Short mmCIF file of C-alpha atoms and ligand atoms in Angstrom, two decimals:
data_model
loop_
_atom_site.label_atom_id
_atom_site.label_comp_id
_atom_site.label_asym_id
_atom_site.label_seq_id
_atom_site.Cartn_x
_atom_site.Cartn_y
_atom_site.Cartn_z
CA MET A 82 23.42 -39.92 -20.04
CA THR A 83 24.60 -35.83 -20.95
CA SER A 84 24.16 -33.82 -17.55
CA VAL A 85 20.26 -32.40 -16.92
CA LEU A 86 22.48 -29.08 -16.95
CA SER A 87 22.32 -29.18 -20.94
CA LEU A 88 18.76 -28.24 -20.56
CA ALA A 89 19.92 -25.18 -19.22
CA ARG A 90 20.60 -21.51 -20.56
CA PRO A 91 23.72 -21.23 -22.00
CA ASP A 92 24.39 -17.69 -20.63
CA ILE A 93 23.24 -19.05 -17.34
CA LEU A 94 25.53 -21.78 -17.07
CA GLU A 95 28.30 -19.57 -17.84
CA LEU A 96 27.37 -16.28 -15.81
CA GLN A 97 29.85 -15.49 -12.90
CA PRO A 98 27.68 -15.33 -10.09
CA TYR A 99 27.63 -12.70 -7.59
CA GLN A 100 30.26 -12.53 -4.98
CA HIS A 101 28.79 -13.10 -1.25
CA ALA A 102 30.96 -11.65 1.50
CA THR A 103 32.62 -14.59 3.00
CA TRP A 104 30.83 -16.54 5.72
CA ASP A 105 33.04 -17.35 8.11
CA PRO A 106 31.68 -17.35 11.84
CA SER A 107 35.28 -17.63 13.27
CA LEU A 108 35.89 -14.38 12.60
CA GLU A 109 34.24 -10.98 13.51
CA ARG A 110 33.01 -8.76 10.32
CA MET A 111 34.80 -5.73 8.96
CA HIS A 112 34.01 -7.25 5.13
CA ALA A 113 30.23 -6.56 4.45
CA ASN A 114 29.70 -2.72 5.32
CA GLU A 115 27.46 -3.37 7.75
CA MET A 116 26.96 -1.83 10.97
CA PRO A 117 29.02 -3.17 13.74
CA TRP A 118 25.60 -2.72 16.45
CA ARG A 119 23.00 -4.16 16.42
CA ALA A 120 19.34 -1.95 15.83
CA GLN A 121 17.87 -0.58 19.18
CA GLY A 122 15.82 -3.99 20.89
CA ASP A 123 16.82 -6.29 17.98
CA ASN A 124 16.60 -9.29 19.96
CA THR A 125 17.37 -11.94 17.25
CA ASP A 126 19.93 -14.61 17.82
CA ALA A 127 22.47 -13.45 14.57
CA GLY A 128 21.65 -9.54 15.14
CA LEU A 129 19.41 -8.01 12.34
CA ASN A 130 22.72 -5.54 11.70
CA ARG A 131 24.62 -8.96 9.93
CA TYR A 132 23.59 -10.39 6.58
CA PRO A 133 22.44 -14.21 7.05
CA GLU A 134 24.53 -16.67 5.69
CA PRO A 135 23.51 -17.98 1.74
CA GLN A 136 21.43 -21.00 1.68
CA PRO A 137 21.65 -21.28 6.18
CA ARG A 138 23.30 -24.55 6.83
CA ALA A 139 21.26 -24.91 10.15
CA LEU A 140 17.87 -24.70 7.77
CA VAL A 141 18.93 -26.87 4.78
CA GLU A 142 19.91 -29.51 7.16
CA ARG A 143 16.34 -29.26 8.76
CA MET A 144 14.48 -29.06 5.60
CA SER A 145 16.76 -32.37 4.79
CA ARG A 146 15.29 -33.77 8.10
CA ILE A 147 12.36 -33.24 7.01
CA TYR A 148 11.62 -34.29 3.82
CA ASP A 149 14.33 -37.33 4.17
CA VAL A 150 16.53 -36.21 1.61
CA PRO A 151 19.85 -35.29 1.75
CA ALA A 152 21.10 -31.84 2.12
CA SER A 153 23.35 -31.18 -1.15
CA ARG A 154 19.91 -32.23 -2.83
CA VAL A 155 18.04 -28.73 -1.21
CA LEU A 156 17.85 -25.20 -1.65
CA VAL A 157 15.89 -22.97 0.36
CA GLY A 158 14.21 -19.63 -0.64
CA ARG A 159 11.16 -17.46 0.25
CA GLY A 160 8.27 -19.76 -0.19
CA SER A 161 8.37 -22.46 -2.97
CA ASP A 162 7.28 -19.52 -5.45
CA GLU A 163 10.71 -18.03 -5.60
CA ALA A 164 12.06 -21.89 -6.23
CA ILE A 165 9.60 -21.82 -9.58
CA ASP A 166 10.81 -18.65 -10.50
CA LEU A 167 14.16 -19.47 -10.47
CA LEU A 168 14.13 -22.86 -12.47
CA VAL A 169 11.98 -20.98 -15.06
CA ARG A 170 14.87 -17.65 -15.12
CA ALA A 171 17.66 -20.72 -15.00
CA PHE A 172 15.99 -22.95 -17.66
CA CYS A 173 14.08 -20.83 -20.15
CA ARG A 174 15.29 -18.36 -22.86
CA ALA A 175 12.84 -15.44 -23.12
CA GLY A 176 11.35 -15.58 -26.57
CA THR A 177 12.32 -18.87 -27.34
CA ASP A 178 11.30 -21.49 -24.81
CA SER A 179 8.29 -22.78 -23.33
CA VAL A 180 7.17 -24.24 -20.10
CA VAL A 181 3.77 -26.65 -20.25
CA ILE A 182 1.23 -26.59 -17.39
CA CYS A 183 -1.84 -28.62 -17.05
CA PRO A 184 -4.95 -26.54 -16.00
CA PRO A 185 -7.05 -25.75 -13.93
CA THR A 186 -4.02 -25.74 -11.47
CA PHE A 187 -1.65 -23.60 -9.19
CA GLY A 188 -1.51 -20.01 -11.50
CA PHE A 189 1.94 -18.93 -10.73
CA TYR A 190 3.49 -21.35 -12.99
CA LYS A 191 2.14 -19.42 -15.99
CA VAL A 192 2.84 -15.97 -14.37
CA ALA A 193 6.68 -17.02 -14.07
CA ALA A 194 7.04 -18.20 -17.49
CA ARG A 195 5.47 -14.57 -18.50
CA ILE A 196 7.58 -12.73 -16.83
CA GLN A 197 10.77 -14.58 -18.23
CA GLY A 198 9.31 -14.11 -21.51
CA ALA A 199 8.80 -18.27 -21.63
CA SER A 200 5.60 -19.42 -23.66
CA VAL A 201 3.32 -21.42 -21.72
CA THR A 202 1.40 -24.63 -23.38
CA GLU A 203 -1.76 -25.96 -21.78
CA VAL A 204 -2.53 -29.60 -21.55
CA PRO A 205 -5.84 -29.55 -19.70
CA LEU A 206 -6.04 -32.27 -16.96
CA ILE A 207 -9.13 -34.47 -17.92
CA ASP A 208 -12.45 -35.63 -17.35
CA GLU A 209 -14.38 -34.82 -14.28
CA GLY A 210 -11.31 -36.53 -11.84
CA PHE A 211 -8.85 -34.24 -13.45
CA ARG A 212 -6.50 -36.79 -14.67
CA LEU A 213 -3.24 -36.22 -16.73
CA ASP A 214 -3.20 -36.56 -20.35
CA THR A 215 0.08 -38.41 -19.77
CA PRO A 216 0.50 -39.07 -23.35
CA ARG A 217 0.08 -35.38 -24.41
CA VAL A 218 2.08 -34.09 -21.83
CA VAL A 219 4.72 -35.95 -22.67
CA GLU A 220 4.67 -34.87 -26.52
CA ALA A 221 4.20 -31.19 -25.09
CA GLY A 222 7.51 -31.79 -22.61
CA HIS A 223 9.38 -32.48 -25.76
CA GLN A 224 9.08 -29.00 -27.19
CA ALA A 225 9.57 -27.44 -23.80
CA LYS A 226 12.31 -27.32 -21.32
CA ILE A 227 9.92 -27.62 -17.72
CA VAL A 228 6.49 -29.62 -17.39
CA PHE A 229 5.06 -27.83 -13.79
CA LEU A 230 2.63 -30.64 -12.17
CA CYS A 231 0.83 -30.29 -8.94
CA SER A 232 0.02 -33.14 -6.82
CA PRO A 233 -2.37 -32.82 -5.04
CA ASN A 234 -3.49 -30.18 -7.31
CA ASN A 235 -4.35 -27.16 -6.59
CA PRO A 236 -7.44 -25.94 -6.91
CA THR A 237 -9.06 -29.13 -7.86
CA GLY A 238 -7.71 -30.76 -4.56
CA ASN A 239 -7.00 -34.72 -6.39
CA LEU A 240 -3.69 -36.30 -5.95
CA LEU A 241 -1.99 -36.62 -9.60
CA ASP A 242 -1.67 -40.59 -10.59
CA GLU A 243 2.18 -41.66 -9.19
CA PRO A 244 2.63 -43.77 -12.16
CA ALA A 245 1.82 -41.41 -14.81
CA LEU A 246 4.12 -38.62 -12.71
CA LEU A 247 6.64 -41.26 -13.05
CA ALA A 248 5.69 -42.13 -16.47
CA ILE A 249 6.15 -38.22 -17.72
CA CYS A 250 9.64 -38.14 -16.18
CA GLN A 251 10.74 -41.28 -17.90
CA GLY A 252 9.33 -39.88 -20.99
CA LEU A 253 10.78 -36.92 -20.78
CA ALA A 254 14.69 -38.00 -19.45
CA GLY A 255 17.26 -35.42 -21.38
CA ASN A 256 14.53 -33.64 -22.68
CA ALA A 257 13.01 -31.54 -20.21
CA LEU A 258 12.43 -31.22 -16.02
CA VAL A 259 9.42 -31.94 -14.66
CA CYS A 260 8.85 -30.40 -11.56
CA VAL A 261 6.28 -32.15 -8.96
CA ASP A 262 4.70 -29.15 -6.76
CA GLU A 263 4.08 -31.07 -3.35
CA ALA A 264 2.88 -28.30 -1.29
CA TYR A 265 -0.10 -29.82 0.27
CA LEU A 266 1.79 -33.63 0.05
CA GLU A 267 1.53 -33.60 4.03
CA PHE A 268 -2.66 -33.61 3.90
CA SER A 269 -2.92 -36.50 1.34
CA GLY A 270 -0.91 -38.95 3.34
CA ARG A 271 1.23 -40.01 0.62
CA SER A 272 5.07 -40.57 0.27
CA SER A 273 6.91 -37.59 -1.63
CA LEU A 274 8.21 -38.66 -5.01
CA ALA A 275 11.59 -37.22 -3.55
CA ALA A 276 12.05 -40.62 -2.85
CA ARG A 277 12.67 -41.23 -6.86
CA LEU A 278 15.17 -38.68 -7.33
CA GLY A 279 18.20 -41.02 -7.50
CA GLU A 280 16.41 -42.69 -10.80
CA LEU A 281 14.87 -39.50 -12.41
CA PRO A 282 17.69 -36.81 -12.62
CA ASN A 283 15.28 -34.69 -14.61
CA LEU A 284 12.78 -34.70 -11.56
CA VAL A 285 12.09 -31.22 -9.70
CA ILE A 286 10.38 -31.63 -6.35
CA LEU A 287 8.47 -28.83 -4.36
CA ARG A 288 7.84 -28.76 -0.58
CA THR A 289 6.78 -25.56 0.91
CA LEU A 290 6.60 -24.99 4.86
CA SER A 291 3.25 -23.00 4.16
CA LYS A 292 0.46 -24.94 4.57
CA ALA A 293 0.99 -27.70 7.25
CA TYR A 294 3.22 -26.31 8.69
CA ALA A 295 1.39 -23.20 9.66
CA LEU A 296 4.63 -20.85 8.32
CA ALA A 297 3.16 -19.40 5.29
CA GLY A 298 4.45 -15.52 6.71
CA ALA A 299 7.76 -16.86 7.70
CA ARG A 300 8.16 -17.39 3.54
CA CYS A 301 10.21 -20.75 3.52
CA GLY A 302 9.91 -23.11 0.67
CA SER A 303 12.27 -25.76 -0.53
CA LEU A 304 13.37 -27.24 -4.05
CA ILE A 305 14.45 -30.96 -3.71
CA ALA A 306 16.54 -32.15 -7.23
CA SER A 307 19.75 -33.27 -8.41
CA GLU A 308 22.90 -31.94 -6.74
CA GLU A 309 23.46 -30.14 -10.20
CA ILE A 310 20.65 -28.37 -10.46
CA VAL A 311 20.27 -27.34 -6.71
CA GLY A 312 24.32 -26.03 -7.48
CA LEU A 313 22.65 -24.27 -10.37
CA LEU A 314 20.12 -22.38 -8.73
CA LYS A 315 22.34 -21.20 -5.79
CA ARG A 316 25.04 -19.47 -8.74
CA ILE A 317 21.07 -17.32 -9.13
CA ILE A 318 19.37 -17.11 -6.46
CA PRO A 319 19.54 -13.23 -5.17
CA PRO A 320 21.75 -12.62 -2.68
CA TYR A 321 21.13 -13.80 0.95
CA ALA A 322 17.79 -14.71 -0.01
CA VAL A 323 16.29 -16.01 3.03
CA PRO A 324 16.08 -13.47 6.12
CA SER A 325 17.82 -14.60 9.22
CA SER A 326 14.62 -13.63 11.23
CA THR A 327 12.96 -16.39 9.00
CA VAL A 328 15.56 -18.97 9.61
CA GLU A 329 15.62 -18.25 13.19
CA GLU A 330 11.46 -18.54 13.49
CA VAL A 331 11.72 -21.45 11.24
CA LEU A 332 14.41 -23.32 13.07
CA LYS A 333 12.09 -22.97 16.31
CA LEU A 334 9.31 -23.85 15.30
CA THR A 335 10.13 -26.71 13.38
CA GLU A 336 11.50 -28.54 16.00
CA ALA A 337 9.69 -32.21 16.73
CA PRO A 338 6.88 -30.54 19.32
CA GLN A 339 5.56 -28.13 16.85
CA ARG A 340 5.96 -31.13 13.92
CA ALA A 341 3.72 -33.32 16.44
CA ILE A 342 1.30 -30.31 17.04
CA SER A 343 0.78 -30.21 13.13
CA ALA A 344 0.05 -33.72 12.30
CA GLU A 345 -2.40 -33.29 14.94
CA ARG A 346 -3.62 -30.42 13.48
CA ILE A 347 -3.56 -31.99 10.00
CA ARG A 348 -5.92 -35.06 11.48
CA THR A 349 -8.42 -32.36 13.05
CA ILE A 350 -8.52 -30.67 8.74
CA LEU A 351 -9.34 -33.80 7.34
CA ALA A 352 -12.07 -34.89 10.20
CA GLU A 353 -13.33 -31.40 9.34
CA ARG A 354 -12.90 -31.24 5.54
CA GLU A 355 -14.85 -34.61 5.69
CA GLN A 356 -17.77 -33.41 7.76
CA MET A 357 -17.77 -30.03 5.60
CA ARG A 358 -17.85 -32.24 2.41
CA ALA A 359 -20.99 -34.48 3.49
CA ARG A 360 -22.80 -31.37 4.52
CA LEU A 361 -22.09 -29.48 1.30
CA ALA A 362 -23.17 -32.64 -0.60
CA GLY A 363 -26.32 -32.79 1.04
CA ASN A 364 -27.23 -28.86 -0.05
CA PRO A 365 -29.25 -27.97 -2.50
CA ALA A 366 -27.02 -25.20 -3.55
CA VAL A 367 -24.21 -27.19 -4.08
CA GLU A 368 -23.67 -29.26 -7.37
CA ARG A 369 -21.08 -31.03 -6.97
CA VAL A 370 -18.19 -31.59 -4.06
CA PHE A 371 -14.90 -32.83 -5.71
CA PRO A 372 -13.03 -35.78 -3.65
CA SER A 373 -10.01 -33.67 -1.84
CA ASP A 374 -6.61 -34.93 -0.97
CA ALA A 375 -5.71 -31.60 0.59
CA ASN A 376 -6.86 -28.96 3.48
CA PHE A 377 -9.74 -27.44 0.77
CA LEU A 378 -12.44 -28.44 -0.89
CA LEU A 379 -13.87 -27.13 -4.87
CA VAL A 380 -17.14 -26.94 -4.54
CA LYS A 381 -19.33 -26.32 -8.01
CA CYS A 382 -22.45 -24.38 -7.06
CA ARG A 383 -25.30 -23.66 -8.54
CA ASP A 384 -24.94 -19.87 -7.89
CA ALA A 385 -21.24 -19.21 -7.15
CA ARG A 386 -22.20 -15.69 -6.32
CA ARG A 387 -24.82 -16.46 -3.83
CA PHE A 388 -22.84 -18.53 -2.18
CA LEU A 389 -20.05 -16.51 -2.00
CA GLU A 390 -21.94 -13.37 -0.43
CA ALA A 391 -24.09 -15.77 1.79
CA GLY A 392 -20.01 -16.27 2.96
CA LYS A 393 -19.16 -12.52 3.41
CA SER A 394 -22.36 -12.13 5.08
CA ALA A 395 -20.86 -14.42 8.17
CA GLY A 396 -17.13 -12.40 7.67
CA LEU A 397 -15.64 -15.40 5.77
CA LEU A 398 -14.20 -15.18 2.41
CA VAL A 399 -13.84 -18.29 0.25
CA ARG A 400 -11.74 -18.12 -3.13
CA ASP A 401 -13.95 -17.84 -6.44
CA PHE A 402 -13.01 -19.62 -9.07
CA SER A 403 -16.05 -19.56 -11.17
CA ALA A 404 -14.86 -17.58 -14.01
CA ALA A 405 -12.25 -20.02 -14.89
CA PRO A 406 -12.31 -22.27 -17.64
CA ARG A 407 -13.60 -25.70 -16.48
CA LEU A 408 -14.50 -24.45 -13.13
CA THR A 409 -17.60 -22.92 -13.80
CA GLY A 410 -19.73 -22.19 -10.71
CA CYS A 411 -16.88 -23.68 -8.74
CA LEU A 412 -15.56 -21.98 -5.27
CA ARG A 413 -12.51 -23.29 -3.33
CA ILE A 414 -12.83 -23.70 0.25
CA SER A 415 -9.76 -23.72 2.37
CA VAL A 416 -10.93 -25.61 5.72
CA GLY A 417 -11.00 -23.49 8.77
CA THR A 418 -11.59 -24.14 12.54
CA PRO A 419 -14.05 -26.38 13.44
CA GLU A 420 -16.42 -23.05 14.59
CA GLN A 421 -15.55 -21.05 11.15
CA ASN A 422 -16.50 -23.96 9.02
CA ALA A 423 -19.68 -24.59 11.02
CA ARG A 424 -20.48 -20.49 10.70
CA LEU A 425 -20.00 -21.37 6.53
CA LEU A 426 -22.05 -24.05 6.71
CA ALA A 427 -24.76 -22.12 8.69
CA ALA A 428 -24.40 -18.86 6.58
CA VAL A 429 -24.46 -20.83 3.31
CA GLU A 430 -27.66 -23.27 4.40
CA ARG A 431 -29.57 -20.22 5.55
CA THR A 432 -29.69 -19.02 1.90
C1 PLP B 588 0.13 -22.12 -2.03
C2 PLP B 588 1.14 -22.96 -2.76
C3 PLP B 588 2.65 -22.42 -2.70
C4 PLP B 588 3.25 -21.65 -2.45
O1 PLP B 588 3.68 -21.82 -1.42
P1 PLP B 588 4.75 -20.96 -0.98
O2 PLP B 588 5.97 -22.09 -0.55
O3 PLP B 588 4.20 -20.05 0.10
O4 PLP B 588 5.73 -19.85 -1.81
C5 PLP B 588 3.03 -23.02 -4.09
N1 PLP B 588 2.63 -24.02 -4.82
C6 PLP B 588 1.24 -24.47 -4.54
C7 PLP B 588 0.46 -25.51 -5.92
C8 PLP B 588 0.23 -23.66 -3.77
O5 PLP B 588 -1.00 -24.17 -3.67
#
């Protein structure tokens, strides 16, 4: 089989990467034009006067352990958004190549493609269950470089069918990458498709600490793929991408005790989500509450504007998708604390 790298932009394959200042903690640094002293009050472990380690070993290893994949298959970046951007840049020639998306889905895939000058083919999810149109995705994927799939899908909340995801990967082997964004996987109780990477060289998985791990502000996401893809993306990720403050915070805040609390909170969110679903489904202002495998609910309202205003009057913001294709009247509610959820429900029930 030819390497998955044959799908990448030829000029990127040939690119001489930026040469970082050598990382050798056994020697004192007089090679990177840094100040030799810390800023007044800098209490970080590494010192913010120093450039961070490119692809920090300890962080990569922590992600490798959390996601149960070999460290050689992990690229860390500033959120999975950076990984989406890198993939499109490395694989799509501006003005020539394209990506496939399955709307309604996460908006950044399309924006990242457009920024790169790649065109976007849409193969909408089908029927009320927002299912994959597998044969059409495979057909469109043959003309594209990357197929972006999101499971559980944002903003619809549903998991995509695993046999369909595998069939798409297999159907596009050697032709296109299949990027499965698992930003909400922790809420679904399912296991990651990353376990199948060995058989599927064109599969790319995205994970993030922004949702289940409560670390959105740290900006830390992981791309999990073949060593070849990870190696290529390491060559084009901006120099010193992950700030040392992020590395230190993430290492402290993803230890076993925090992970146990995170698991406990996920159970609370899921219980709250089901209570909210029942209450909303019984509300005459609500036409439909879609099933969710994530930490949010997609709700079709009879009058979305009124629902939004009711939320705002209680000091709460929910996300308006009512003008999006296929989502007429729909709002996306992120499950909050029990107090916030109760306040939102009360406000909506009063109107
Ligand atoms: C929130 C979200 C992301 C962004 O994750 P970051 O790691 O914070 O960049 C990626 N994909 C989907 C589907 C999301 O909803």
